[in-house]
Amino acid sequence: MPELPEVETVKEALKKDLLNKKIIDINIYYEKIIDYPSIDEFKKEIKNQTINNITRRGKWLMFELDNHYLLSHLRMEGKYFFRNVNDEVNKHEHISFILDNNQELRYHDTRKFGRMYLIKKEQIETYELLNELGLEPWDNNLTITYMKEKYKKKTLPIKTALLDQSIIVGIGNIYADEILFLSKINPLKKANKLTNKELQSIIDNTKKVLEKAIALGGTTIRSYTSREGVHGRFQNELKVHSKEKCPNCNNDIKKIKVNGRGTYYCPKCQKKR
DNA sequence: AGTGCGACCCGAACGC
DNA sequence: TGCGTTCGGGTCGCAC
């Protein structure tokens, strides 16, 4: 999916048009997007609720309704578009929220990986999907001590550990490469072998990379745009992901697979030890 | 308990 | 132009 900066960008864009709009009806064209509750309950419950606020937790979008939270995870390619009622439904538009202003909020997802949940407000505090999430990158509890504790039994590559949403939320495949490049850490180094200095560097660079990406509206690679017509500008800032030459030493960037994910790094600047 | 890998989907990019 | 293959900004479930 879009990573944290993209979700943040989408959230802010949606807030401009969606706050205080009421969902008067819903059309569901591909049912698997709705993971909980049943389709019938989802349809029945969401009707006539107003969108009071939109927030983000990790890569989750949270629409605060009257009685529920609508949780939406965009996974790889989920997007939201506004359309007029009666506009033709695109083949990749799977859910349509009909609003009280003659507009529809359409959920578009080419690969159909995204998921939605409608959770009662009184249950949101204990909802496991959210409770299993780790710290936001800017949480004051994100310290070397915290990282050491979480990584102490992890023998997997640091690149893989950075993608673990139960430790730090919001980092995806691209920003993980960028964070490791700035921290001068080899993506294959085992998470439990990192020094205090390296852990601090990861913490600092995580904030730095994500903050800058948010400021620039995220990254656009291939098909992803945060909203129709909104293209992130962070792709101009990428140092290593999808690059061929290292901006520090001009060495060739190496592309490998780590846990099945395309991973870019500079063998010279990011030595294993 | 921690790790590795296939599955879920589809279209774009690539190789021939 | 056409056809087959590979790949991907994410996460879950299963086997070991």
XYZ file of C-alpha atoms (C1' of nucleotides) in Angstrom:
305
model
C 0.000 0.000 0.000
C 0.839 3.461 0.196
C 3.041 3.917 3.231
C 2.412 6.315 6.114
C 3.084 9.580 4.230
C 0.681 8.614 1.454
C -2.067 7.705 3.931
C -1.471 10.998 5.732
C -1.771 12.860 2.419
C -4.985 11.044 1.520
C -6.414 11.747 4.963
C -5.772 15.462 4.686
C -7.175 15.602 1.160
C -10.326 13.711 2.142
C -10.923 15.921 5.178
C -11.285 18.949 2.937
C -14.271 17.501 1.116
C -15.736 14.917 3.432
C -16.127 16.379 6.921
C -19.743 16.653 8.060
C -21.042 14.861 4.968
C -23.601 12.172 5.603
C -23.454 8.726 4.002
C -26.998 8.218 2.769
C -26.427 4.958 0.909
C -23.702 2.580 -0.185
C -23.072 0.371 -3.197
C -20.692 -2.545 -2.908
C -19.493 -4.052 -6.187
C -16.731 -6.312 -4.836
C -17.643 -7.751 -1.475
C -14.267 -9.034 -0.316
C -13.119 -5.491 0.422
C -15.504 -5.571 3.383
C -13.842 -7.825 5.947
C -16.092 -7.102 8.943
C -18.939 -7.272 9.733
C -21.126 -9.089 7.176
C -22.057 -7.224 3.998
C -25.667 -6.883 5.164
C -24.695 -5.491 8.553
C -22.093 -3.187 7.056
C -24.640 -1.721 4.642
C -27.323 -1.366 7.265
C -25.108 0.154 9.959
C -23.227 2.684 7.876
C -26.335 4.300 6.384
C -27.234 7.766 7.679
C -24.053 8.218 9.643
C -22.134 11.484 9.349
C -18.372 11.647 8.818
C -17.308 13.689 11.833
C -13.575 13.343 11.543
C -10.866 11.448 9.654
C -7.695 10.321 11.384
C -4.795 7.963 10.735
C -3.165 5.222 12.796
C -0.168 3.655 11.094
C -1.296 2.946 7.546
C -4.963 2.803 8.572
C -7.453 5.489 7.654
C -10.092 5.960 10.360
C -13.376 7.640 9.492
C -15.095 8.686 12.704
C -18.830 8.292 12.149
C -21.658 8.800 14.676
C -21.674 5.310 16.172
C -18.791 3.565 14.462
C -15.313 3.948 13.082
C -14.866 2.943 9.464
C -11.345 1.531 9.201
C -9.865 1.473 5.709
C -6.546 -0.040 4.695
C -5.441 0.828 1.155
C -2.836 -1.960 0.985
C -1.010 -1.663 -2.361
C -3.236 0.409 -4.607
C -6.350 1.615 -2.817
C -7.463 5.145 -3.692
C -10.464 7.379 -3.041
C -12.104 9.465 -5.754
C -15.069 11.798 -5.724
C -17.651 11.333 -8.462
C -21.057 12.750 -9.181
C -24.053 10.501 -8.624
C -24.825 8.809 -11.964
C -21.222 8.978 -13.173
C -20.333 5.664 -14.757
C -18.755 3.193 -12.358
C -15.190 2.311 -13.334
C -14.293 -1.384 -13.317
C -11.866 -0.856 -10.433
C -14.301 1.095 -8.262
C -15.468 -1.437 -5.701
C -17.346 0.595 -3.103
C -19.408 3.733 -3.523
C -20.431 5.859 -0.549
C -23.338 8.041 -1.613
C -23.204 11.377 0.163
C -25.859 13.954 0.947
C -24.465 16.481 -1.549
C -25.102 14.551 -4.778
C -21.536 13.248 -4.734
C -20.149 9.794 -4.261
C -16.930 8.785 -2.569
C -15.654 5.887 -4.670
C -13.110 3.376 -3.387
C -10.871 2.357 -6.283
C -8.433 -0.555 -5.985
C -6.899 -2.170 -9.055
C -5.554 -5.173 -7.205
C -8.452 -5.560 -4.769
C -6.100 -5.956 -1.795
C -7.605 -3.204 0.369
C -9.894 -4.005 3.312
C -12.537 -2.170 5.360
C -13.922 -2.730 8.831
C -16.874 -1.076 10.557
C -16.230 -1.103 14.303
C -18.548 0.150 17.045
C -17.061 3.144 18.849
C -17.159 1.430 22.242
C -15.100 -1.442 20.814
C -12.424 0.599 19.064
C -10.129 0.845 22.112
C -9.799 -2.918 22.318
C -9.964 -3.725 18.626
C -7.114 -6.107 17.947
C -6.191 -4.777 14.497
C -5.277 -1.460 16.086
C -3.995 -2.813 19.390
C -1.408 -4.958 17.648
C 0.147 -1.881 16.075
C 3.469 -0.553 17.330
C 4.534 3.035 17.999
C 3.979 5.960 15.669
C 7.392 7.211 14.480
C 7.038 10.413 16.529
C 6.021 8.704 19.774
C 8.315 9.708 22.654
C 8.465 6.067 23.710
C 10.342 5.221 20.524
C 13.806 4.915 22.076
C 16.898 2.725 21.792
C 15.653 0.797 24.845
C 12.334 0.073 23.119
C 14.020 -1.016 19.907
C 16.529 -3.221 21.704
C 13.734 -5.007 23.555
C 11.712 -5.554 20.359
C 14.700 -6.687 18.306
C 16.494 -8.789 20.871
C 15.175 -12.112 19.539
C 14.969 -11.072 15.913
C 17.485 -12.819 13.708
C 15.833 -11.629 10.500
C 17.248 -8.837 8.324
C 16.746 -5.279 9.626
C 14.972 -4.447 6.359
C 12.311 -7.046 7.201
C 12.097 -5.907 10.838
C 11.432 -2.311 9.737
C 8.357 -3.496 7.854
C 6.958 -5.150 11.010
C 3.989 -2.953 11.917
C 3.895 -4.243 15.503
C 7.147 -2.393 16.283
C 7.059 0.934 14.387
C 4.041 1.697 12.209
C 3.990 3.259 8.791
C 7.257 2.147 7.169
C 6.846 0.312 3.863
C 9.200 -1.094 1.272
C 10.430 2.172 -0.239
C 10.983 4.163 2.941
C 12.669 1.167 4.607
C 15.334 1.299 1.882
C 15.673 5.065 2.264
C 15.955 4.890 6.067
C 18.667 2.216 5.893
C 20.572 4.160 3.249
C 20.599 7.340 5.357
C 21.588 5.258 8.395
C 24.375 3.534 6.416
C 23.146 0.096 7.477
C 23.150 -2.994 5.273
C 19.557 -4.208 4.770
C 20.627 -7.810 5.458
C 22.185 -7.102 8.845
C 20.350 -9.064 11.522
C 18.043 -6.896 13.618
C 19.437 -8.220 16.917
C 22.993 -7.295 15.895
C 22.418 -3.553 15.594
C 24.434 -1.253 17.826
C 22.912 1.511 19.926
C 24.288 4.046 17.506
C 22.656 2.270 14.564
C 19.324 2.015 16.379
C 19.404 5.731 17.166
C 20.225 6.460 13.561
C 17.239 4.398 12.408
C 14.935 6.217 14.838
C 16.181 9.640 13.703
C 16.110 8.855 9.990
C 12.663 7.260 10.165
C 11.245 10.537 11.433
C 13.280 12.563 8.972
C 12.289 10.548 5.896
C 8.604 10.289 6.781
C 8.340 13.969 7.728
C 9.867 15.082 4.473
C 7.669 12.690 2.481
C 4.555 14.025 4.218
C 5.620 17.593 3.504
C 5.928 16.700 -0.186
C 2.655 14.772 -0.380
C 4.197 11.317 -0.472
C 5.883 9.427 -3.279
C 4.392 8.435 -6.606
C 5.689 5.245 -8.144
C 4.004 3.507 -11.027
C 0.277 3.782 -10.589
C -0.004 5.285 -7.164
C -1.466 8.740 -6.691
C -2.853 9.820 -3.348
C -6.014 11.135 -4.947
C -7.039 11.747 -8.476
C -4.701 14.386 -9.813
C -2.563 14.437 -6.701
C 0.949 13.218 -7.314
C 3.434 13.010 -4.473
C 6.726 14.771 -5.050
C 8.912 12.697 -2.752
C 10.006 10.492 -5.641
C 12.408 13.316 -6.534
C 13.965 12.910 -3.091
C 14.597 9.178 -3.202
C 18.286 8.466 -2.634
C 18.469 4.731 -3.215
C 15.161 3.038 -3.987
C 14.913 2.313 -7.722
C 18.205 4.162 -8.294
C 21.258 3.031 -10.234
C 24.062 5.172 -8.786
C 24.793 6.039 -5.167
C 24.396 9.807 -4.588
C 27.227 9.639 -1.999
C 29.958 7.637 -3.731
C 28.664 7.070 -7.274
C 29.043 3.312 -6.810
C 26.466 1.063 -8.501
C 23.344 0.544 -6.386
C 22.665 -3.136 -5.873
C 19.196 -4.641 -6.129
C 18.464 -7.784 -4.163
C 15.430 -9.574 -2.718
C 14.910 -9.455 1.021
C 12.002 -11.570 2.115
C 10.663 -11.426 -1.411
C 10.738 -7.626 -1.598
C 12.840 -5.626 -4.020
C 15.595 -3.995 -1.964
C 18.078 -1.344 -3.106
C 21.291 -0.446 -1.300
C 24.824 0.819 -1.850
C 27.323 -1.968 -1.086
C 30.024 0.589 -0.395
C 28.109 2.955 1.933
C 26.052 0.222 3.592
C 28.587 -2.410 4.525
C 27.463 -5.315 6.630
C 29.832 -4.385 9.459
C 8.041 -18.208 19.381
C 10.267 -16.807 15.375
C 10.977 -17.295 10.397
C 10.045 -18.068 5.429
C 7.018 -18.379 1.778
C 2.787 -18.707 -0.943
C -1.603 -16.511 -1.550
C -4.500 -12.707 -2.509
C -5.252 -9.703 -7.376
C -4.368 -7.090 -11.709
C -1.985 -4.338 -15.124
C 2.377 -2.446 -16.666
C 6.846 -3.416 -18.159
C 9.877 -6.406 -20.207
C 11.823 -10.153 -23.258
C 11.469 -12.417 -27.433
C 1.939 -6.339 -33.292
C 1.610 -10.272 -30.149
C 2.353 -13.425 -26.499
C 4.306 -15.197 -22.241
C 6.708 -13.862 -17.963
C 7.895 -11.045 -14.132
C 7.072 -7.794 -10.813
C 4.990 -4.883 -7.224
C 4.666 1.517 -1.883
C 1.064 -4.816 1.963
C -0.409 -8.248 5.004
C -2.100 -12.789 6.453
C -1.961 -17.738 7.232
C 0.366 -21.777 7.265
C 4.264 -25.059 7.727
C 8.560 -25.791 9.846
